[in-house]
mmCIF file of C-alpha atoms in Angstrom:
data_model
loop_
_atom_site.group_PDB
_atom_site.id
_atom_site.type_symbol
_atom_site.label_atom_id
_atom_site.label_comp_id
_atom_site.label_asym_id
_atom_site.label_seq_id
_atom_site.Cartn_x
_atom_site.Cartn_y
_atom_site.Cartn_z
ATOM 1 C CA UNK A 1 0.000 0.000 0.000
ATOM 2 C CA UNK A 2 2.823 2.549 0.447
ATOM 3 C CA UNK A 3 5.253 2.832 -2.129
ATOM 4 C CA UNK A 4 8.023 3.218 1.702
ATOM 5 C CA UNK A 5 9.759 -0.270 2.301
ATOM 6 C CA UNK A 6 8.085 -1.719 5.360
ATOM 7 C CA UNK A 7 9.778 -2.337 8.782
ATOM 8 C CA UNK A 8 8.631 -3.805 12.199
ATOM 9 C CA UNK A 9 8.057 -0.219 14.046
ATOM 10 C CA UNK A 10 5.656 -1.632 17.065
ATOM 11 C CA UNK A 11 6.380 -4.183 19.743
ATOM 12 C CA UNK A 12 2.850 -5.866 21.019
ATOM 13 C CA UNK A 13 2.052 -7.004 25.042
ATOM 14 C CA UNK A 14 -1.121 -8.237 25.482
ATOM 15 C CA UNK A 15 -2.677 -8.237 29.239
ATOM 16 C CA UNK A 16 -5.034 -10.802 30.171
ATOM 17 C CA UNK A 17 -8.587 -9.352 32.785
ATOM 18 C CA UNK A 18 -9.924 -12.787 33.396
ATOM 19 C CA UNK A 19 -12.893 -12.234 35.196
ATOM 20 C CA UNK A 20 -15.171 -14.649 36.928
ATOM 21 C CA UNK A 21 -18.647 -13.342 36.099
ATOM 22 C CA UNK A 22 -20.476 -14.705 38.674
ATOM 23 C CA UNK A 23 -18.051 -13.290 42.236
ATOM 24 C CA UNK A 24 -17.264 -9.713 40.020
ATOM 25 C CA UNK A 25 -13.638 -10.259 40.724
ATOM 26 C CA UNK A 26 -10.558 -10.212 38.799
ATOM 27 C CA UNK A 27 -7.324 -11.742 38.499
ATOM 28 C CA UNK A 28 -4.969 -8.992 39.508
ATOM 29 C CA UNK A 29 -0.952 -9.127 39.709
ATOM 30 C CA UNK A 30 2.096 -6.789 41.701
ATOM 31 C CA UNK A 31 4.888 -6.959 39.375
ATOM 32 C CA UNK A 32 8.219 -8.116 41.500
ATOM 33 C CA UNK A 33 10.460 -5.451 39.998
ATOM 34 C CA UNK A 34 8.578 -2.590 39.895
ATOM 35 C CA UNK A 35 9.042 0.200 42.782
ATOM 36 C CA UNK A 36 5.313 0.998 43.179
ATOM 37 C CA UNK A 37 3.403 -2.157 43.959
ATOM 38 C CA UNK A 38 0.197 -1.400 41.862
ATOM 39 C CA UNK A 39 -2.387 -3.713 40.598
ATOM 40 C CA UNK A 40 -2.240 -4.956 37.251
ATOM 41 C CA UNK A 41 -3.271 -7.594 34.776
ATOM 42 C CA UNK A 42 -1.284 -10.039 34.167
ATOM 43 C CA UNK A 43 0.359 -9.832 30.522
ATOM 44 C CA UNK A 44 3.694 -9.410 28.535
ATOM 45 C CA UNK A 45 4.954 -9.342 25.213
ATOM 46 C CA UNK A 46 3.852 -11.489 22.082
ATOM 47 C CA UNK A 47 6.219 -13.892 20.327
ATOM 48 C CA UNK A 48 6.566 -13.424 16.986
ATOM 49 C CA UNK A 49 3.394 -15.116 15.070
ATOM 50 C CA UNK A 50 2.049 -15.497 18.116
ATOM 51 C CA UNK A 51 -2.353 -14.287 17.652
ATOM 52 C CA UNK A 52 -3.339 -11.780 20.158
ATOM 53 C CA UNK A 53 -5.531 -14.166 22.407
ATOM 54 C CA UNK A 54 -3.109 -16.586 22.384
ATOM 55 C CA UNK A 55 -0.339 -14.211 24.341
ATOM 56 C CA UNK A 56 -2.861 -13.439 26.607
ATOM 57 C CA UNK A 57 -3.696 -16.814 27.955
ATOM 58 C CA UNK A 58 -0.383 -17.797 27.694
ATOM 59 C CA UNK A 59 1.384 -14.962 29.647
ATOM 60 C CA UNK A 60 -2.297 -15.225 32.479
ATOM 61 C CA UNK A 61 -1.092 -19.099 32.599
ATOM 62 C CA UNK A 62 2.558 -18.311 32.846
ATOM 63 C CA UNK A 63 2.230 -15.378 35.676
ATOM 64 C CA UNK A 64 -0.412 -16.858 37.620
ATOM 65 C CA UNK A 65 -1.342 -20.168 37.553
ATOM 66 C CA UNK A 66 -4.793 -19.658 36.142
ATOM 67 C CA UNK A 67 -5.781 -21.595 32.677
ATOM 68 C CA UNK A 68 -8.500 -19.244 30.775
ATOM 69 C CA UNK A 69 -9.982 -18.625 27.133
ATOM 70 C CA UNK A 70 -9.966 -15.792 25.091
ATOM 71 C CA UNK A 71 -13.745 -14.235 25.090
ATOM 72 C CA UNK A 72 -12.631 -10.556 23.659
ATOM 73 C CA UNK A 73 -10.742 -7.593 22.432
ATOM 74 C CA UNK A 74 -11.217 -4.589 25.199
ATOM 75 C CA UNK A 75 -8.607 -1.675 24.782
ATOM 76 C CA UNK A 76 -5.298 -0.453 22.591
ATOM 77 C CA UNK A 77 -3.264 1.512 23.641
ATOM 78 C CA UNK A 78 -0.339 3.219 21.484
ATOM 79 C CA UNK A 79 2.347 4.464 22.794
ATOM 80 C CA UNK A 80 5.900 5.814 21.493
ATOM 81 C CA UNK A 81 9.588 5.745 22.377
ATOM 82 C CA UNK A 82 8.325 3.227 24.968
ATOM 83 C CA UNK A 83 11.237 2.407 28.028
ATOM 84 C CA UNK A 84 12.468 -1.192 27.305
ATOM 85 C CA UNK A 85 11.218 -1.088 23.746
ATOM 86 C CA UNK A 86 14.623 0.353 21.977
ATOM 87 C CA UNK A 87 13.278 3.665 20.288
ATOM 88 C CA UNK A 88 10.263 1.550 18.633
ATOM 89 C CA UNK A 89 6.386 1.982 19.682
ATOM 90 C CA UNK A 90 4.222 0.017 21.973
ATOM 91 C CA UNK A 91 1.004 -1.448 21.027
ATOM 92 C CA UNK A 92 -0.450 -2.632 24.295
ATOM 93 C CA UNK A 93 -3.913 -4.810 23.937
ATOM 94 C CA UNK A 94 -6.211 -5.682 27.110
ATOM 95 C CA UNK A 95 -7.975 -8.811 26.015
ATOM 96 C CA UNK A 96 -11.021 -10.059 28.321
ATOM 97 C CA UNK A 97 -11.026 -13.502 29.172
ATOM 98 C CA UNK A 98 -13.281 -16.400 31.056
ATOM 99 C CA UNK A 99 -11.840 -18.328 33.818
ATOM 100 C CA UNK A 100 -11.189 -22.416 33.193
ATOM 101 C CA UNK A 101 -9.317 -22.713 36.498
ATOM 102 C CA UNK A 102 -9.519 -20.804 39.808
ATOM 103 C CA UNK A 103 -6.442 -21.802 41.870
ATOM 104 C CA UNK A 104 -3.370 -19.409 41.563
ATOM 105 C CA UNK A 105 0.165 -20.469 41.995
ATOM 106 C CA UNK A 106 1.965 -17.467 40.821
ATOM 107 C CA UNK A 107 5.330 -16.921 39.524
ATOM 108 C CA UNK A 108 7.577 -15.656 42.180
ATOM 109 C CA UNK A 109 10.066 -14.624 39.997
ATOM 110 C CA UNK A 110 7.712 -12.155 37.751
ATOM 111 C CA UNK A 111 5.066 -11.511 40.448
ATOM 112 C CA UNK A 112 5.143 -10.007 44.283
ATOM 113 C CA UNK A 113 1.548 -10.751 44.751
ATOM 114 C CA UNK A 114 -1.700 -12.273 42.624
ATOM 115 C CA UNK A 115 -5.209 -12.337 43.852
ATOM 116 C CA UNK A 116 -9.122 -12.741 42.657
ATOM 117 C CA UNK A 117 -9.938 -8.869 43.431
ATOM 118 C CA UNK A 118 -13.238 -7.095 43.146
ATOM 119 C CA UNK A 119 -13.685 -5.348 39.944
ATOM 120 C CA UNK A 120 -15.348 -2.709 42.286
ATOM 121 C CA UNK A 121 -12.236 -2.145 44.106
ATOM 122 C CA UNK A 122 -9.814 -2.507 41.345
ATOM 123 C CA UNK A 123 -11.732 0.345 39.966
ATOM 124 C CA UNK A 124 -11.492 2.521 43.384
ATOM 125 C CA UNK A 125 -8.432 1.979 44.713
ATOM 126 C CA UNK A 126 -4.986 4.064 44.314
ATOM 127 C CA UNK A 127 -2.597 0.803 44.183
ATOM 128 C CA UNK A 128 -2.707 0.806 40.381
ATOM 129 C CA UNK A 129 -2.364 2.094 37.273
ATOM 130 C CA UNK A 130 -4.680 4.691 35.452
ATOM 131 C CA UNK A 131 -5.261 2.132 32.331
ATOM 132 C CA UNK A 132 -5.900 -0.907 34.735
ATOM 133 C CA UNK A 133 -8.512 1.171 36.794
ATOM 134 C CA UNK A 134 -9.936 2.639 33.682
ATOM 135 C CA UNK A 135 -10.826 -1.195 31.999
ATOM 136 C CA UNK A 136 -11.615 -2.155 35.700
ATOM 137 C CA UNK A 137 -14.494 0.622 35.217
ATOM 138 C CA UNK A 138 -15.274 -1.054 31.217
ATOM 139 C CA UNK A 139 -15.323 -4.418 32.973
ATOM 140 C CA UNK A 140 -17.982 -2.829 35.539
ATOM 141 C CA UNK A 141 -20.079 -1.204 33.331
ATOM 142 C CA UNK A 142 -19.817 -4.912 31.120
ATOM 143 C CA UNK A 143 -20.891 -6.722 34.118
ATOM 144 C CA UNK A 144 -23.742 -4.517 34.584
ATOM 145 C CA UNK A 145 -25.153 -4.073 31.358
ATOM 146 C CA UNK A 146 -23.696 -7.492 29.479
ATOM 147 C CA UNK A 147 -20.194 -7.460 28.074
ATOM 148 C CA UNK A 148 -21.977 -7.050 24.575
ATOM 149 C CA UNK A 149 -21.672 -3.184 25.206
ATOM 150 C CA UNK A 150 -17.804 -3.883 25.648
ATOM 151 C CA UNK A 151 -16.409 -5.900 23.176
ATOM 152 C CA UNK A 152 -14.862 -6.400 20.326
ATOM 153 C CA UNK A 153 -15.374 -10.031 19.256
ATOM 154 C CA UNK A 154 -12.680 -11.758 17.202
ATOM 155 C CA UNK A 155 -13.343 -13.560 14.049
ATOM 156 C CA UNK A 156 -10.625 -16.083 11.864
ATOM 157 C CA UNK A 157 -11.039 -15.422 7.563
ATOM 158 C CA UNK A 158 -9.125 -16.830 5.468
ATOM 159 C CA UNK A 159 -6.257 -14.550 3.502
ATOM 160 C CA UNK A 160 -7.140 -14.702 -0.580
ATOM 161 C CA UNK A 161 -4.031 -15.345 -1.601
ATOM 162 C CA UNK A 162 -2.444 -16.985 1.017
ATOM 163 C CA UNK A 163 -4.653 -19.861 2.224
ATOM 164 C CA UNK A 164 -3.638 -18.423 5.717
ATOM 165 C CA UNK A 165 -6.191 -17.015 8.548
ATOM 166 C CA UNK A 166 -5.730 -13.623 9.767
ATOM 167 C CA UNK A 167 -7.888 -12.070 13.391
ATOM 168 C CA UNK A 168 -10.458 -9.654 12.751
ATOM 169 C CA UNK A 169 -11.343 -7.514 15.481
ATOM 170 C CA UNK A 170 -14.721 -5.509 15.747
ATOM 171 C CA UNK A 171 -17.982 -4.723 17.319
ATOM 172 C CA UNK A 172 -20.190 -7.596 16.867
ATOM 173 C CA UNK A 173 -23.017 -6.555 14.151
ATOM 174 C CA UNK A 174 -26.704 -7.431 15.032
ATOM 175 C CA UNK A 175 -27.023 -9.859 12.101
ATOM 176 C CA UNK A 176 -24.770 -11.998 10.439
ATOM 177 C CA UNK A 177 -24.560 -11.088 7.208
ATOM 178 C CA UNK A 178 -21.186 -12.327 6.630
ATOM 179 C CA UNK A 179 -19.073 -11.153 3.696
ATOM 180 C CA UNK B 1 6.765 -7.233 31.556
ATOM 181 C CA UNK B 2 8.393 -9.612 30.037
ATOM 182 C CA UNK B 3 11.897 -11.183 31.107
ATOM 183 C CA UNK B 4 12.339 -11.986 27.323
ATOM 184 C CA UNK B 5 13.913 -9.021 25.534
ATOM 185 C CA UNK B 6 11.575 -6.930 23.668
ATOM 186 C CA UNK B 7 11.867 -6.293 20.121
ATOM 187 C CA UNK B 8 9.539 -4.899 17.237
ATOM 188 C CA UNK B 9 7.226 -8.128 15.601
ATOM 189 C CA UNK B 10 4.813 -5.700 13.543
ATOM 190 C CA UNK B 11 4.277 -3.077 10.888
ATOM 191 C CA UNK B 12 1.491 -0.968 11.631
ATOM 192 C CA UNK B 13 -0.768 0.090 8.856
ATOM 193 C CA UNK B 14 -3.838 2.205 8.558
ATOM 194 C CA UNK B 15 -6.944 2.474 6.524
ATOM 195 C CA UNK B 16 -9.077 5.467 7.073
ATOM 196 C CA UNK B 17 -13.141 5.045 6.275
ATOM 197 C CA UNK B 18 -13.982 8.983 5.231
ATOM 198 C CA UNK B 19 -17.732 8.429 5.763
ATOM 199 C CA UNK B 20 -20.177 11.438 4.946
ATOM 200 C CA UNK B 21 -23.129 10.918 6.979
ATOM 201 C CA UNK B 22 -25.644 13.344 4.990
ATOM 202 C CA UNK B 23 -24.869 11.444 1.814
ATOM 203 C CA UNK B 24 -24.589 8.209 3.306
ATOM 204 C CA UNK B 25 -21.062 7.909 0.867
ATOM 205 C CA UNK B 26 -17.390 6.549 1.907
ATOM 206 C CA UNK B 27 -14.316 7.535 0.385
ATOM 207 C CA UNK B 28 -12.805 4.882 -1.888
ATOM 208 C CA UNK B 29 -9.737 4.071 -4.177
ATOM 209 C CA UNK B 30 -8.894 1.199 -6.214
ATOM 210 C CA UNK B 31 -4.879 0.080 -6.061
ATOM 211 C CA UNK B 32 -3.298 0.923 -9.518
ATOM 212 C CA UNK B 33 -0.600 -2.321 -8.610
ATOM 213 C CA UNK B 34 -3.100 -4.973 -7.751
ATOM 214 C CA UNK B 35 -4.244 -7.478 -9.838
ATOM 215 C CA UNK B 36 -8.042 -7.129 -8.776
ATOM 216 C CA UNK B 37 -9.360 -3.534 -9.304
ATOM 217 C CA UNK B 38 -10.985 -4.014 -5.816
ATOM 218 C CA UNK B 39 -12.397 -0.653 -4.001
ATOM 219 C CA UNK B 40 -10.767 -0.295 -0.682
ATOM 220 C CA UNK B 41 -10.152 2.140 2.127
ATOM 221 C CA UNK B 42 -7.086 4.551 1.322
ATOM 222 C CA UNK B 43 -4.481 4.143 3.694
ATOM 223 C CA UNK B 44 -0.816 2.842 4.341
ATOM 224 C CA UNK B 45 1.840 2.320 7.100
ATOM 225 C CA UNK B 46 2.666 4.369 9.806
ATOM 226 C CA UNK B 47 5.576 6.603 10.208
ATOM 227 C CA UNK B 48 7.820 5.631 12.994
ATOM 228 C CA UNK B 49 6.204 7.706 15.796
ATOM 229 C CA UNK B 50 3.010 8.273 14.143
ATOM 230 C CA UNK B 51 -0.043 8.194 16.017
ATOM 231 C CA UNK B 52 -2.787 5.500 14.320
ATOM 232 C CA UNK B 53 -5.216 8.749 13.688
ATOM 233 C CA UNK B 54 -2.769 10.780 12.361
ATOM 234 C CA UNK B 55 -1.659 8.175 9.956
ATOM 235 C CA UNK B 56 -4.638 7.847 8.591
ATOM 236 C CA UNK B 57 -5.727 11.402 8.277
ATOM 237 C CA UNK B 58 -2.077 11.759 6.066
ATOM 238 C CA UNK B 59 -2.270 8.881 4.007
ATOM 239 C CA UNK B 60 -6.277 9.972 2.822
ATOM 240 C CA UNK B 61 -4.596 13.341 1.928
ATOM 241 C CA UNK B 62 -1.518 11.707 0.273
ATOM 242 C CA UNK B 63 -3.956 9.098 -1.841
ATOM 243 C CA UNK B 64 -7.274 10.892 -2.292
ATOM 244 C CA UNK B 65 -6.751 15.256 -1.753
ATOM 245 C CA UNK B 66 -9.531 15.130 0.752
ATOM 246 C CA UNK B 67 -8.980 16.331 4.015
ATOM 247 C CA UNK B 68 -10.329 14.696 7.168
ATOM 248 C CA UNK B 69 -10.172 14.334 10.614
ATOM 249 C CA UNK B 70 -9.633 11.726 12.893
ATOM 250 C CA UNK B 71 -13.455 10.148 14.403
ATOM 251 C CA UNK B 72 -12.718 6.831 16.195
ATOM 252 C CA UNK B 73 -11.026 3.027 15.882
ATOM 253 C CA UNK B 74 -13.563 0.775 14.141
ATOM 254 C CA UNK B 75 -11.516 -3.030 13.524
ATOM 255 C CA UNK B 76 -7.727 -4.332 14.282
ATOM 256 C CA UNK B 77 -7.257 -6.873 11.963
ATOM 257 C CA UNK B 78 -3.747 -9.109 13.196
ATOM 258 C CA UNK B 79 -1.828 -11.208 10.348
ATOM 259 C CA UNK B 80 1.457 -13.029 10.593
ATOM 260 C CA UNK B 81 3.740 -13.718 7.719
ATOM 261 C CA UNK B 82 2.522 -10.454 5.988
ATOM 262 C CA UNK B 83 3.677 -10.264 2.607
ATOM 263 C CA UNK B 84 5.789 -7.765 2.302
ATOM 264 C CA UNK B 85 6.530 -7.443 5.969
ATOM 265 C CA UNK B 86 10.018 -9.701 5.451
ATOM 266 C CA UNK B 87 8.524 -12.461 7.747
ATOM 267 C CA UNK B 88 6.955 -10.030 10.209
ATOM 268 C CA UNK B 89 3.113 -9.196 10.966
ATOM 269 C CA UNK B 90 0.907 -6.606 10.386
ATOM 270 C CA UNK B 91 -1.536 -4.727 12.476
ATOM 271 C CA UNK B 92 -4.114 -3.523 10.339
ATOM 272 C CA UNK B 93 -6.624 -0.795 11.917
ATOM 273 C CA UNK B 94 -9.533 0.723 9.883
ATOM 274 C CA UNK B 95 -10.287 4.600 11.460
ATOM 275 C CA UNK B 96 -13.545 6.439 10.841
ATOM 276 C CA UNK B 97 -12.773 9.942 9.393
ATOM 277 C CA UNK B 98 -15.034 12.506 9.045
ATOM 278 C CA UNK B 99 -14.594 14.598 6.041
ATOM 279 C CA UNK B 100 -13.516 18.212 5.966
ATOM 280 C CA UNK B 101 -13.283 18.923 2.082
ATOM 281 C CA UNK B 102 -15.222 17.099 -0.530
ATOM 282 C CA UNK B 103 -12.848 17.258 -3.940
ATOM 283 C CA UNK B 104 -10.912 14.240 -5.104
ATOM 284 C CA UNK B 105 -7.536 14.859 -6.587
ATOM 285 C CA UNK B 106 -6.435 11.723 -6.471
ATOM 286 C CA UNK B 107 -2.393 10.190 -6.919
ATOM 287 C CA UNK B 108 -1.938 8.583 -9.725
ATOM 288 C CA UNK B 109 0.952 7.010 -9.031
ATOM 289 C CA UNK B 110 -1.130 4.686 -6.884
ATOM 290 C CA UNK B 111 -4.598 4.500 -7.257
ATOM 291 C CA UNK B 112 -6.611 3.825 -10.907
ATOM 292 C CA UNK B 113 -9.843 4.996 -9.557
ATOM 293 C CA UNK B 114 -11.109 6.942 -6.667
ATOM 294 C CA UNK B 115 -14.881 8.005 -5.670
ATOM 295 C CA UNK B 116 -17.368 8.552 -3.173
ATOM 296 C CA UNK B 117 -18.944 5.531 -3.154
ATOM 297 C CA UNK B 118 -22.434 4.441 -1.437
ATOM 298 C CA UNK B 119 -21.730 2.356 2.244
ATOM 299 C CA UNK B 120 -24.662 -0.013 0.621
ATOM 300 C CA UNK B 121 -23.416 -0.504 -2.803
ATOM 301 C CA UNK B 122 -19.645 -0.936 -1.206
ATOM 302 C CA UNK B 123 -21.487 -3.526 1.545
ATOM 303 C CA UNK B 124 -22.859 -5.469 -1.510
ATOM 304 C CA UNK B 125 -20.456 -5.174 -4.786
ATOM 305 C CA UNK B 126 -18.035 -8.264 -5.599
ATOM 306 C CA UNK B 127 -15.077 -5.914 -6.365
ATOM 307 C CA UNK B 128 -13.845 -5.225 -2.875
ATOM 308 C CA UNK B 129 -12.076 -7.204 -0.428
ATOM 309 C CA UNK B 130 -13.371 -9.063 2.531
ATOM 310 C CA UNK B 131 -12.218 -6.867 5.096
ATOM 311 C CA UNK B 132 -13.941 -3.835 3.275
ATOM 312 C CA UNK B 133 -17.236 -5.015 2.341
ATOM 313 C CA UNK B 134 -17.610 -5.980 6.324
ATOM 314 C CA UNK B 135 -16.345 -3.068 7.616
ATOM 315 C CA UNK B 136 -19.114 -1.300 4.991
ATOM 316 C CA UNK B 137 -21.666 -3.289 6.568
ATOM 317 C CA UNK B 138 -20.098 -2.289 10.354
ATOM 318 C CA UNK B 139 -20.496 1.295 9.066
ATOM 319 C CA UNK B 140 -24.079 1.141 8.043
ATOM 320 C CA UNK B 141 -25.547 -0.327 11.191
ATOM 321 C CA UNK B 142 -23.689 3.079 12.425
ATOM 322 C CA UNK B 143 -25.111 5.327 10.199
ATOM 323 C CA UNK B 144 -29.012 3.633 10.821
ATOM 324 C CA UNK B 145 -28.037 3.139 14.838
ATOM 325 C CA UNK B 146 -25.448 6.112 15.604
ATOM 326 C CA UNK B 147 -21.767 5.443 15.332
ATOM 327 C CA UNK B 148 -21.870 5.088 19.075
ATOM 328 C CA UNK B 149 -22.662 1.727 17.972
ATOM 329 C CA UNK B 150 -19.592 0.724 16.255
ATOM 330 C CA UNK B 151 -16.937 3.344 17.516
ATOM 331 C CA UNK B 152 -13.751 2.881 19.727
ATOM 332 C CA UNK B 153 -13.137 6.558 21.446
ATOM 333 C CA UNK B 154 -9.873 7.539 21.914
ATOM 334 C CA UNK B 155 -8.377 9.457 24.549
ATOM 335 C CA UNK B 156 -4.614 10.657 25.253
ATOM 336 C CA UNK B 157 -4.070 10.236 28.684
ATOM 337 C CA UNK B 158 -0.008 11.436 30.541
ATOM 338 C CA UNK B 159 2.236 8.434 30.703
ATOM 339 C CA UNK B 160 3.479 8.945 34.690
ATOM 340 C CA UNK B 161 6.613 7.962 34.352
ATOM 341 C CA UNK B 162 8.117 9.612 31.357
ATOM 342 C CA UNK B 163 5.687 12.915 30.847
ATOM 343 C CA UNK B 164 4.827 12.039 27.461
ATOM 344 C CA UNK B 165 1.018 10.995 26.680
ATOM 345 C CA UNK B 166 -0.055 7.255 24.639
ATOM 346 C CA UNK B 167 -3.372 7.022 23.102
ATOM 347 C CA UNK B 168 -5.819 5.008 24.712
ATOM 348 C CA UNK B 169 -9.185 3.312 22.993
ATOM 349 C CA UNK B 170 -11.715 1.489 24.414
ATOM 350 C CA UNK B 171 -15.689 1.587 23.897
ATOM 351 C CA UNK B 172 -17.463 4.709 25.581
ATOM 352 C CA UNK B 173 -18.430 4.618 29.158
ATOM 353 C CA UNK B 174 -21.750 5.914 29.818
ATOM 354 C CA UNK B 175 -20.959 8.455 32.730
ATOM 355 C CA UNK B 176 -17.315 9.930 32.912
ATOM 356 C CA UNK B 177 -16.074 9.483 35.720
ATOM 357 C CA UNK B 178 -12.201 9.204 34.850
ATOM 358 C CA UNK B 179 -9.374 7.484 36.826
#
């Protein structure tokens, strides 16, 4: 599409809210090596070819303990000249996720602390970070008013001319009129 | 996040829908290098440092001559193995624009055609892509419902540690009250 060779200018990390629908709570993390211990979702960067979801569960799994499933797409975020990213940009993606698996057993080398937390304090409280309380208040109103008014649901189509799938990412429409 | 270093996996390119609402029309081009003379979104890859809105807004002026400006984040489309993208992947985002000037002077170095096309003919035709004809659809249940329906907000918000501000999107929440 541009007539500019093309070159990898964005790392992605993909954070993982699994929330359990029917407590309200969260799956919150304190990162080990960070000097304010704030609440966070558990997440890191993707491998190369790895899909979005996939990331997610993976780095939720690797962190915490806790085996979920991708259910949606919930926030980007963009950012530049991001620390620990070489001079290149940041594409940060907060996936939501359902809960296969309950019991944590948290890395000790990545995490200080992990916990199921109320999205209602999550949302409130002062240990964490102004994106994490923001999608804590998304998750809230989601709860509330069904996770439809949310999220972006993820669908696989196949690539013309490669035979390969890509991820599209949208809000659902009412009726499936598939293209 | 990660203990893994970080490194740059993905191109990031940008399509910008220009949708006129009293007209019901979108802003289309047709590739002059493609095989397929398939109507499409203008748009190409971001500058290193470029914001996703600002992107989009330059490469509708670079392709098209119609100014725009920059509405909301409407699909993420993920795909490994881009061609093109030497063995890297591609994040794809379509952007509503809104249009500021109406007058197509158009580059011929790399479209054929280029025309304000109706959303419902572009929802229906065969000579599109995939990706385009559902996003048309996406953009018609916003024009009958409100783009409220459809739309990603986006919202720069100060990065703590480093004074500089990311771009955050995420649906709308009903009453504002901000982290």
């Amino acid at each position: 599409e541009s007539r500019l060779p093309a070159f990898a200018t964005h790392q992605v990390g993909v954070a993982g809210a699994v929330v359990d629908e029917s407590s309200g709570k969260v799956l919150v993390v304190q990162d080990r090596n960070k000097t304010k211990n704030a609440w966070k979702f558990p997440g890191g960067l993707s491998d190369l070819g790895e899909n979005i979801g996939v990331t997610a569960v993976r780095e939720v799994f690797e962190e915490t303990g806790v085996r979920s499933e991708f259910r949606s797409l919930l926030s980007i975020r963009q950012q530049h000249n991001h620390p620990g990213a070489f001079g290149m940009s940041d594409m940060y993606i907060i996936c939501r996720l359902r809960p296969l698996t309950y019991d944590i057993n948290f890395c000790v080398q990545e995490c200080l602390r992990c916990e199921w937390l109320d999205l209602a304090e999550l949302a409130e409280t002062a240990d964490t970070t102004p994106i994490t309380a923001r999608v804590a208040k998304l998750l809230l109103h989601g709860l509330e008013r069904g996770f439809h008014a949310i999220d972006l649901s993820m669908e696989e189509i196949p690539a013309v001319y490669s035979g390969m799938f890509y991820q599209l990412y949208h809000r659902p429409l009412p009726q499936i009129t598939k293209s």
